mmCIF file of C-alpha atoms and ligand atoms in Angstrom:
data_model
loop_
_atom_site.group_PDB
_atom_site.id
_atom_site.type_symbol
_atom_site.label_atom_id
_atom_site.label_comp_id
_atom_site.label_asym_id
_atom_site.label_seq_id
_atom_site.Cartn_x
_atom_site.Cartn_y
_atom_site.Cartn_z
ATOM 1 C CA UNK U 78 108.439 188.068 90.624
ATOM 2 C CA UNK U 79 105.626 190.293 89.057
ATOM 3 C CA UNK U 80 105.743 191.749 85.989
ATOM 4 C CA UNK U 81 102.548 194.174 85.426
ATOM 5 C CA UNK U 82 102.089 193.747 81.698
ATOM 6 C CA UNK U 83 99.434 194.096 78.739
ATOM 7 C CA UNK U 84 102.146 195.309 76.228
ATOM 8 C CA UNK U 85 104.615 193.964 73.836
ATOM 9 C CA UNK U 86 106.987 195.181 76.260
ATOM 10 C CA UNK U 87 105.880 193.096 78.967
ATOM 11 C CA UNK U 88 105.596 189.929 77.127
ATOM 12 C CA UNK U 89 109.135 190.382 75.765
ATOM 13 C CA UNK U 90 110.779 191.452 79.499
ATOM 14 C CA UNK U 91 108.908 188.143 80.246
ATOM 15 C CA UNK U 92 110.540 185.947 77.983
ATOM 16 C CA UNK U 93 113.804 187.225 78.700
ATOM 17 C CA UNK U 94 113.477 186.876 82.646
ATOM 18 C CA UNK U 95 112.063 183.382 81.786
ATOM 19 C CA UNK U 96 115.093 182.847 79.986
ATOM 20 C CA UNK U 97 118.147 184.078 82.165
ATOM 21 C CA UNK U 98 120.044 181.705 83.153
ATOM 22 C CA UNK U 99 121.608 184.189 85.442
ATOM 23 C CA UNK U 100 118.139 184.357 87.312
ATOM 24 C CA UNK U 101 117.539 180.848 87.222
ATOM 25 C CA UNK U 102 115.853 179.823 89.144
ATOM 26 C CA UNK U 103 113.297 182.457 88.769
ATOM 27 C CA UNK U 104 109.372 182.235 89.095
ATOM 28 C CA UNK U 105 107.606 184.775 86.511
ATOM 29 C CA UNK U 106 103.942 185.779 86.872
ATOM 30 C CA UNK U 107 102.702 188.203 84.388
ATOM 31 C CA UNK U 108 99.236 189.750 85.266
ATOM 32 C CA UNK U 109 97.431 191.158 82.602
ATOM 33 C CA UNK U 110 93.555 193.684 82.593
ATOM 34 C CA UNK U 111 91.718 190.851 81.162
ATOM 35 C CA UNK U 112 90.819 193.201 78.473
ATOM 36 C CA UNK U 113 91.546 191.982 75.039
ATOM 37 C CA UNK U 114 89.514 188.806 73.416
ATOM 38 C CA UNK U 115 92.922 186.844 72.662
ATOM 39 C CA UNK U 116 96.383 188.223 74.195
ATOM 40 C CA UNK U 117 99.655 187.821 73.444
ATOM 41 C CA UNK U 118 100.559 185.367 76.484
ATOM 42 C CA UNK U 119 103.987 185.642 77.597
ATOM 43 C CA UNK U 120 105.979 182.194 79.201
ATOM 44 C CA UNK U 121 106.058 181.673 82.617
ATOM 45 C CA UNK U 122 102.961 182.104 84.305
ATOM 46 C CA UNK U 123 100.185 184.392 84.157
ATOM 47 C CA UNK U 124 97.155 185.948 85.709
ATOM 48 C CA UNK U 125 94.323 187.729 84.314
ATOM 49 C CA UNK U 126 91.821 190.570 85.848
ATOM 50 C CA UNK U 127 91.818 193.263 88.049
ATOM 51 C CA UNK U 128 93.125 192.920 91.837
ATOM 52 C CA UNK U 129 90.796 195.337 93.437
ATOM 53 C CA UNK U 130 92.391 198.333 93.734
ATOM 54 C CA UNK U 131 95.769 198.689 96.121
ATOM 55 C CA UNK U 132 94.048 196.447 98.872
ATOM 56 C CA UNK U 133 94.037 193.948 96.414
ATOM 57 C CA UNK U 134 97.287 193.896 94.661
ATOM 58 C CA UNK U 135 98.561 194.460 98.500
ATOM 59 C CA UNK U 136 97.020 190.962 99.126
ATOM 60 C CA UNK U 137 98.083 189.626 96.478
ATOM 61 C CA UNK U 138 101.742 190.045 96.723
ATOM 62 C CA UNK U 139 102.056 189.324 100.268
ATOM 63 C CA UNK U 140 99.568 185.987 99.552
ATOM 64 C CA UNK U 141 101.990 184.956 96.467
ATOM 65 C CA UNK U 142 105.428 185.669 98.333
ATOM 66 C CA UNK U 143 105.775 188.234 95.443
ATOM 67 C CA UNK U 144 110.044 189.582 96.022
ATOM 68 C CA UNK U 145 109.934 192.057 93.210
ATOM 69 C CA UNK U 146 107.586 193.523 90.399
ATOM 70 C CA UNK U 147 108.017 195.447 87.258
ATOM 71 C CA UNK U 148 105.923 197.592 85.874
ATOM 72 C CA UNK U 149 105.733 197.080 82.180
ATOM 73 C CA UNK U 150 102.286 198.598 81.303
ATOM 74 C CA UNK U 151 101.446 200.743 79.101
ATOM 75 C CA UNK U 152 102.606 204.479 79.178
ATOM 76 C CA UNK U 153 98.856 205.723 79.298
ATOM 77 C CA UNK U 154 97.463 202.895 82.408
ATOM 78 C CA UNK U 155 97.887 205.289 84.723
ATOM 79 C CA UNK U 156 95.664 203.691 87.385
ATOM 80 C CA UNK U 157 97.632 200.411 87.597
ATOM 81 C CA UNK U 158 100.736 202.175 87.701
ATOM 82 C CA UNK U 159 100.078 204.040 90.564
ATOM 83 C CA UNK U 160 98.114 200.806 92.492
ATOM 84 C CA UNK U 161 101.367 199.772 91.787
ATOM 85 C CA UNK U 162 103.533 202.129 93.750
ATOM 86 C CA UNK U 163 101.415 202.292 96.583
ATOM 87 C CA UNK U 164 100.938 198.654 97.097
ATOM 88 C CA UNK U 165 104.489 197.744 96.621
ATOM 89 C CA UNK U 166 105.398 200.363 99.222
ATOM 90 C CA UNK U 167 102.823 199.140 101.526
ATOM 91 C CA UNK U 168 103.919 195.962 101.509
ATOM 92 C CA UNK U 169 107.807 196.469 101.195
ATOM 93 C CA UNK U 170 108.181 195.029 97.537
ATOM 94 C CA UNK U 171 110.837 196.480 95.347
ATOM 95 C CA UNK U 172 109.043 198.092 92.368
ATOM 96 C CA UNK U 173 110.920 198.900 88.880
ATOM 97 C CA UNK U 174 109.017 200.769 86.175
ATOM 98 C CA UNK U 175 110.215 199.530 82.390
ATOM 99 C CA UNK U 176 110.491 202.635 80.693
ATOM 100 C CA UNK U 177 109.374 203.113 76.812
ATOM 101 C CA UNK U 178 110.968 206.501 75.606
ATOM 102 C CA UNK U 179 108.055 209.389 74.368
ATOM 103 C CA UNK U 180 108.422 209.662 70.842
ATOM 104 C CA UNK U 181 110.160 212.794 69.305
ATOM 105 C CA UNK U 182 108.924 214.805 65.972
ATOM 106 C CA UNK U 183 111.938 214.762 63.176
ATOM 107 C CA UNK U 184 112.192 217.285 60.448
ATOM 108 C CA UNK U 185 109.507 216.785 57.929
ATOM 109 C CA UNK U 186 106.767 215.670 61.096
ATOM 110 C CA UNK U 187 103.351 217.946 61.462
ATOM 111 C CA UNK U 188 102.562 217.322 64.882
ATOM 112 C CA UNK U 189 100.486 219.096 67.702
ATOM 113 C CA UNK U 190 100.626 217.821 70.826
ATOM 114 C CA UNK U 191 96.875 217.845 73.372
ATOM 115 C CA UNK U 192 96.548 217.588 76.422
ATOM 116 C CA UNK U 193 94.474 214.317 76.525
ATOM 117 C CA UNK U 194 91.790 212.785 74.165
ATOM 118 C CA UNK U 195 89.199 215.494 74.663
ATOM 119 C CA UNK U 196 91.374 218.015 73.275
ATOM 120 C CA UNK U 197 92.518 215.672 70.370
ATOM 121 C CA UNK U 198 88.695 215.397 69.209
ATOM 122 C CA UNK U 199 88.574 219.185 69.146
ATOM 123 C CA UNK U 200 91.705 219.773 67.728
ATOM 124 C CA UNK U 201 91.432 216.558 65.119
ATOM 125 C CA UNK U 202 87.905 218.288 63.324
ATOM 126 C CA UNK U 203 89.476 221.655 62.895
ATOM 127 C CA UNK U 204 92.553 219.861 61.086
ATOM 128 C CA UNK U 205 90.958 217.752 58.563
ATOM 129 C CA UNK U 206 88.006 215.740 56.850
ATOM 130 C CA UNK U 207 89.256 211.854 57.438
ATOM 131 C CA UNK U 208 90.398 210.958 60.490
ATOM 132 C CA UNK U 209 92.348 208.042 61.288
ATOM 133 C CA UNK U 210 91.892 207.460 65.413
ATOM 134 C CA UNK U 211 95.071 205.071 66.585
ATOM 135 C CA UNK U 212 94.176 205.613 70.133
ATOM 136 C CA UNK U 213 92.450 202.118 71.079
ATOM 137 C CA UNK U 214 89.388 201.403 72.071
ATOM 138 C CA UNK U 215 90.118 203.551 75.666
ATOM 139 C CA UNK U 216 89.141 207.344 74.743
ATOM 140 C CA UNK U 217 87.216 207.123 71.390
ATOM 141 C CA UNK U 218 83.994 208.745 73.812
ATOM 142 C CA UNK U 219 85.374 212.360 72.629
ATOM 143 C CA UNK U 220 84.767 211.490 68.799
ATOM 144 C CA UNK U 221 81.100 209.929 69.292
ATOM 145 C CA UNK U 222 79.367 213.396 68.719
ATOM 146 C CA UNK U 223 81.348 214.050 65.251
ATOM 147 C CA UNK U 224 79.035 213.758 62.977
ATOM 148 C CA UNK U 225 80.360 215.838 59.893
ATOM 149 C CA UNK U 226 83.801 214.581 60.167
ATOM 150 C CA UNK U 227 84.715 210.501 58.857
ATOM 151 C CA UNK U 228 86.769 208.477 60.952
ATOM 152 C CA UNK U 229 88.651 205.043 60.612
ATOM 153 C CA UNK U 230 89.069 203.283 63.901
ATOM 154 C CA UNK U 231 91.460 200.732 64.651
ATOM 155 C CA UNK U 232 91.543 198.986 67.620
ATOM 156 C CA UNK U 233 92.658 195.459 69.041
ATOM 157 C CA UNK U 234 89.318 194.223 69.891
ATOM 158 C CA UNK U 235 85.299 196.321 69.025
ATOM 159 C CA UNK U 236 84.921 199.363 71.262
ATOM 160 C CA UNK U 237 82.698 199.360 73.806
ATOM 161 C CA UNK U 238 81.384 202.566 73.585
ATOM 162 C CA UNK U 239 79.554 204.573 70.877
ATOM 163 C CA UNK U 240 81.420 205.350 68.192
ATOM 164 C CA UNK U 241 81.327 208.494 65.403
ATOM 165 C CA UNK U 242 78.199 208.373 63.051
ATOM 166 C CA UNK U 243 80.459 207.833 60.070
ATOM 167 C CA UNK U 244 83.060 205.475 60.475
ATOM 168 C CA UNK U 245 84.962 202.421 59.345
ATOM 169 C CA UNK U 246 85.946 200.081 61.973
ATOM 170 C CA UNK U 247 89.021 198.126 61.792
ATOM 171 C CA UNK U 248 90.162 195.299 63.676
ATOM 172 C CA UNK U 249 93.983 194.712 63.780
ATOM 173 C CA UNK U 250 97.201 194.102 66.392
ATOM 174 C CA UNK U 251 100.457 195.853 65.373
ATOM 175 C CA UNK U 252 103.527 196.034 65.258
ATOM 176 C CA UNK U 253 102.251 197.346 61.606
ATOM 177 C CA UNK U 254 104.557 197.728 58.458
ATOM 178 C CA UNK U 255 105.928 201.073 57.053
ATOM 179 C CA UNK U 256 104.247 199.694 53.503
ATOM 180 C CA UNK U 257 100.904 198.987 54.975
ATOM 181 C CA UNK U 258 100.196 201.337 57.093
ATOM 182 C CA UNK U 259 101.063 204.178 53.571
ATOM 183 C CA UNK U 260 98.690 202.172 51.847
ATOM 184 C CA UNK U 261 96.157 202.350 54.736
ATOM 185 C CA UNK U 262 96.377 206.477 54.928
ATOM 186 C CA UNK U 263 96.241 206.623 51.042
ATOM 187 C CA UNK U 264 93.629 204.016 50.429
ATOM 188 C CA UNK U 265 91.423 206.351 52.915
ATOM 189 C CA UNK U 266 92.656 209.517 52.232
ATOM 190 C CA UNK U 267 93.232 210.241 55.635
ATOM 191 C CA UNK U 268 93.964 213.731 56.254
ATOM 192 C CA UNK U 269 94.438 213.894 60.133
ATOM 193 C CA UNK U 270 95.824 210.839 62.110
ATOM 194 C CA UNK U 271 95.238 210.798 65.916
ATOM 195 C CA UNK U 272 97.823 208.780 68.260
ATOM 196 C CA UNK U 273 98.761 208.512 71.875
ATOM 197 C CA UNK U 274 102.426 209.214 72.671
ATOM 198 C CA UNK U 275 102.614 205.471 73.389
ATOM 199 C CA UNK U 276 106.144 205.378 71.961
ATOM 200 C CA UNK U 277 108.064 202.176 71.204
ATOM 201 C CA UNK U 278 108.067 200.485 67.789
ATOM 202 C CA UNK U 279 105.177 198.788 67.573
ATOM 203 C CA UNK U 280 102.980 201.307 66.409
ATOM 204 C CA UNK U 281 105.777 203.866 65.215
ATOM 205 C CA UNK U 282 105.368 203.392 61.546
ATOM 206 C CA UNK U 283 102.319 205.220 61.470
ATOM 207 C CA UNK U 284 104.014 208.506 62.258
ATOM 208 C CA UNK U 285 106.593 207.762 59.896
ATOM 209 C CA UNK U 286 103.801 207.408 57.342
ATOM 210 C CA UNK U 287 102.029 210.468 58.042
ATOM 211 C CA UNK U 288 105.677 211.966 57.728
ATOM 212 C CA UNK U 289 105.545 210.502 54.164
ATOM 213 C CA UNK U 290 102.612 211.858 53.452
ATOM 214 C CA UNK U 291 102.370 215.224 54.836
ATOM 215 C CA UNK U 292 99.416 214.324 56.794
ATOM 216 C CA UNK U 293 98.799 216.074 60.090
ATOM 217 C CA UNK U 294 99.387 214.112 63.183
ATOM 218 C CA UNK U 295 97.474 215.224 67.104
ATOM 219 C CA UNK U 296 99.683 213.023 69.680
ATOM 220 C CA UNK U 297 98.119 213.011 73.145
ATOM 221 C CA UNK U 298 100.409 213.540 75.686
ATOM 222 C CA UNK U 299 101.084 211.203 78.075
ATOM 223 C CA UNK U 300 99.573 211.158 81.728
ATOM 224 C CA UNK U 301 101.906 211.652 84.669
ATOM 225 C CA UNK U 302 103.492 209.061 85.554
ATOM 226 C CA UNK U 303 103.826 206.798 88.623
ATOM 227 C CA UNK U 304 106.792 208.044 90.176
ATOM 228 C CA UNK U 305 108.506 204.327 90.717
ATOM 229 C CA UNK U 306 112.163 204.174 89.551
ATOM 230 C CA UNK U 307 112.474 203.060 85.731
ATOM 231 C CA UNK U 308 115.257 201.668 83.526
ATOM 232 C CA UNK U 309 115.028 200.805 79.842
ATOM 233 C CA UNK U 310 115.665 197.068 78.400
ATOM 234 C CA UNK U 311 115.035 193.891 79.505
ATOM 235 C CA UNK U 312 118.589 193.058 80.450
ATOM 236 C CA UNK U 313 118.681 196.377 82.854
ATOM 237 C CA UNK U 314 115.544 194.482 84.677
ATOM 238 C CA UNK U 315 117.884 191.706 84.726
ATOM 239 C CA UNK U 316 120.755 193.566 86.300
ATOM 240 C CA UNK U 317 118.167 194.864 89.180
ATOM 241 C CA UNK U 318 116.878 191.396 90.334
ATOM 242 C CA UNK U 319 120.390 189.887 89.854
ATOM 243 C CA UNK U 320 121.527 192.882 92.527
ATOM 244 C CA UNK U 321 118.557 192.404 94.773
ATOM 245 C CA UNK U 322 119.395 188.922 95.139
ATOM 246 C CA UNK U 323 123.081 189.824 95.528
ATOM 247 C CA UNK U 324 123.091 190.657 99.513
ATOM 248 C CA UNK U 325 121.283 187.333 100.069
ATOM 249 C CA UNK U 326 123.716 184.894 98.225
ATOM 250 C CA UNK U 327 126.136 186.650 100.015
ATOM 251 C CA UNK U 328 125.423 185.622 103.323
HETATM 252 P P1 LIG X 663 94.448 201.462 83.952
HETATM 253 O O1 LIG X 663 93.426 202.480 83.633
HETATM 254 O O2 LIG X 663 95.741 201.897 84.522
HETATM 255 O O3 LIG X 663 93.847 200.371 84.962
HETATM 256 C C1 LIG X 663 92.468 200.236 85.229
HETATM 257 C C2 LIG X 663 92.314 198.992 86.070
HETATM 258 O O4 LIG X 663 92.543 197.816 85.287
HETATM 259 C C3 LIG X 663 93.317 198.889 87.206
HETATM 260 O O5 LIG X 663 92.902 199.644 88.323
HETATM 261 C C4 LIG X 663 93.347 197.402 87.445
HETATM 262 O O6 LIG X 663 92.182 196.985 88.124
HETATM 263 C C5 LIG X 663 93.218 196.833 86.058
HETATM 264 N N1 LIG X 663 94.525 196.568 85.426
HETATM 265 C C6 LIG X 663 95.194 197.342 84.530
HETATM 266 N N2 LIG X 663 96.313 196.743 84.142
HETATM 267 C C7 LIG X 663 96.369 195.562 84.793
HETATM 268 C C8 LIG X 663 97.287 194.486 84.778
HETATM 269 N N3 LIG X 663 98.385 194.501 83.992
HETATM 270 N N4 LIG X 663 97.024 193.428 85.576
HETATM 271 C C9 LIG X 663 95.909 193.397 86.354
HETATM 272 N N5 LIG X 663 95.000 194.386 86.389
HETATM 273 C C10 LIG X 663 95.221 195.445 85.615
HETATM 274 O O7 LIG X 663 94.751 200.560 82.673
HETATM 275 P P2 LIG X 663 94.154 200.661 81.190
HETATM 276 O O8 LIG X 663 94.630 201.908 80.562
HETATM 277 O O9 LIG X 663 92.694 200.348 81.287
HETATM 278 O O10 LIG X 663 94.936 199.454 80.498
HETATM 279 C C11 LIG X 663 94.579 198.112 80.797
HETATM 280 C C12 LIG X 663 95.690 197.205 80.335
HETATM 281 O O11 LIG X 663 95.862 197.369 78.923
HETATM 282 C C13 LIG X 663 97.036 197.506 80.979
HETATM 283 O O12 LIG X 663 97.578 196.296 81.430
HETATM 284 C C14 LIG X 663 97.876 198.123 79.878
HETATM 285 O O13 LIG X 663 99.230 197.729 79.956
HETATM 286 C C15 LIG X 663 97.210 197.615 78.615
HETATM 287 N N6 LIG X 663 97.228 198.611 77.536
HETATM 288 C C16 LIG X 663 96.698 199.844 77.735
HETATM 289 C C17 LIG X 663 96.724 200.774 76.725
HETATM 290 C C18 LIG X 663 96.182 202.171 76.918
HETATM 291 O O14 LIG X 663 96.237 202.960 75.961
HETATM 292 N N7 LIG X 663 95.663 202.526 78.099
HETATM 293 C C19 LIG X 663 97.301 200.431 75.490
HETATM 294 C C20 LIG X 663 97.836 199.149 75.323
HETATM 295 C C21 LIG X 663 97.788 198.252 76.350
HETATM 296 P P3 LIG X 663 92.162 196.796 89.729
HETATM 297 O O15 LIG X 663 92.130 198.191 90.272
HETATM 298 O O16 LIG X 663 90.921 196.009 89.968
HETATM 299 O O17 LIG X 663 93.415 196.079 90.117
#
């Protein structure tokens, strides 16, 4: 099976399916973008770089006998996500999406939800003086023009586009600590924290934080999404494979 990944959650549905013994024996291929310096790689095996489009992931899982993929990527990879659908259907592949719940303000939360990065940058300025951009390195092109506003970046790996005149760059992977990430807004004074609706816990302690704090947060909504049936957990993954394989061992 395929499991579409480049998250935490992909990594984790792939140990688990490595590690059913109800599945076993089951062979795991998780394909990640190719994008970051040093991934997180999952067991089983995996794959790295683009297919070409739905031609290519087409080819590809007829060429690897592929019986079943997941889509485990992130909330805002919209294009893979929908290469996704369209290949699986053209090729007759059942296609689950792992789901990762939007996150949800709680009493105390000053959120304002935009319509997509360009918005955020507009909407970010009017809010505050120090800006703390959580979005990645994907959709920092928005913020390059600021130039009386100061921003800390953090990212996995350096952007690859232009970034805001006055900045402080910082390299990290989460999941990040409640602790930390209060001492990151205070030793900045951030006044305005920027985040995709990426949900999950990985990154959630930032909100929490800002919570804390009383510091604004702009949360980009998410993009549409793919239109493949989801479920939530690892073990619900497990359940659909187990019941895909169920008419077979039957016979
Ligand atoms: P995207 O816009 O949906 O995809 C752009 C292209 O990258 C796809 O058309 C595909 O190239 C290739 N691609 C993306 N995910 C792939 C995968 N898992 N395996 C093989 N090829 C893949 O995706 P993105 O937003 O650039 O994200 C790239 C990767 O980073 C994803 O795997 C995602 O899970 C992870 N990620 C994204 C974000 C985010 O905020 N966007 C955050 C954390 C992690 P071809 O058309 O050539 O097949």
């Amino acid at each position: 099976m395929l499991v579409l990944g480049g998250t935490r959650d992909a990594y984790d549905l792939a140990t688990a399916l490595v590690a059913s013994a109800e599945l076993a024996p089951l062979a795991v291929m998780s394909s990640l973008a190719g994008r970051t310096a040093s991934p997180l790689v999952p067991p089983g095996g995996v794959r790295s770089g683009g297919f070409g489009g739905v031609a290519g992931l087409a080819a590809y899982l007829e060429c690897e006998g592929i019986d079943a993929a997941v889509d485990a990527t992130h909330p805002f990879a919209a294009t893979i996500s929908r290469n996704a659908v369209l290949a699986c259907a053209r090729i007759g592949v059942p296609l689950l999406g792992l789901e990762r719940p939007r996150w949800t303000p709680v009493p105390g939360d000053r959120w304002e939800r935009v319509p997509d990065v360009a918005a955020a940058a507009l909407r970010a300025r009017e809010l505050g003086q120090r800006i703390f951009l959580t979005i990645g390195r994907q959709g920092l092109a928005p913020f390059a023009a600021i130039d009386d506003r100061w921003f800390l970046v953090r990212a996995i790996d350096p952007p690859e586009v232009a970034l805001p005149p006055r900045h402080t760059l910082l390299l990290a992977r989460g999941p990040f600590a409640l602790a930390d990430e209060l001492a990151l807004l205070r030793r900045h004074a951030i006044d305005v924290v920027v985040a995709k609706d990426s949900g999950g816990d990985a990154t959630a302690a930032k909100l929490t934080a800002a919570r804390t704090l009383g510091i604004a947060v702009v949360v980009v909504d998410r993009p549409p999404v793919s239109g493949a049936a989801t479920v939530a957990g690892s073990d619900a993954v497990i359940e659909w494979l187990a019941a895909l394989r169920a008419p077979a061992n039957a016979r």
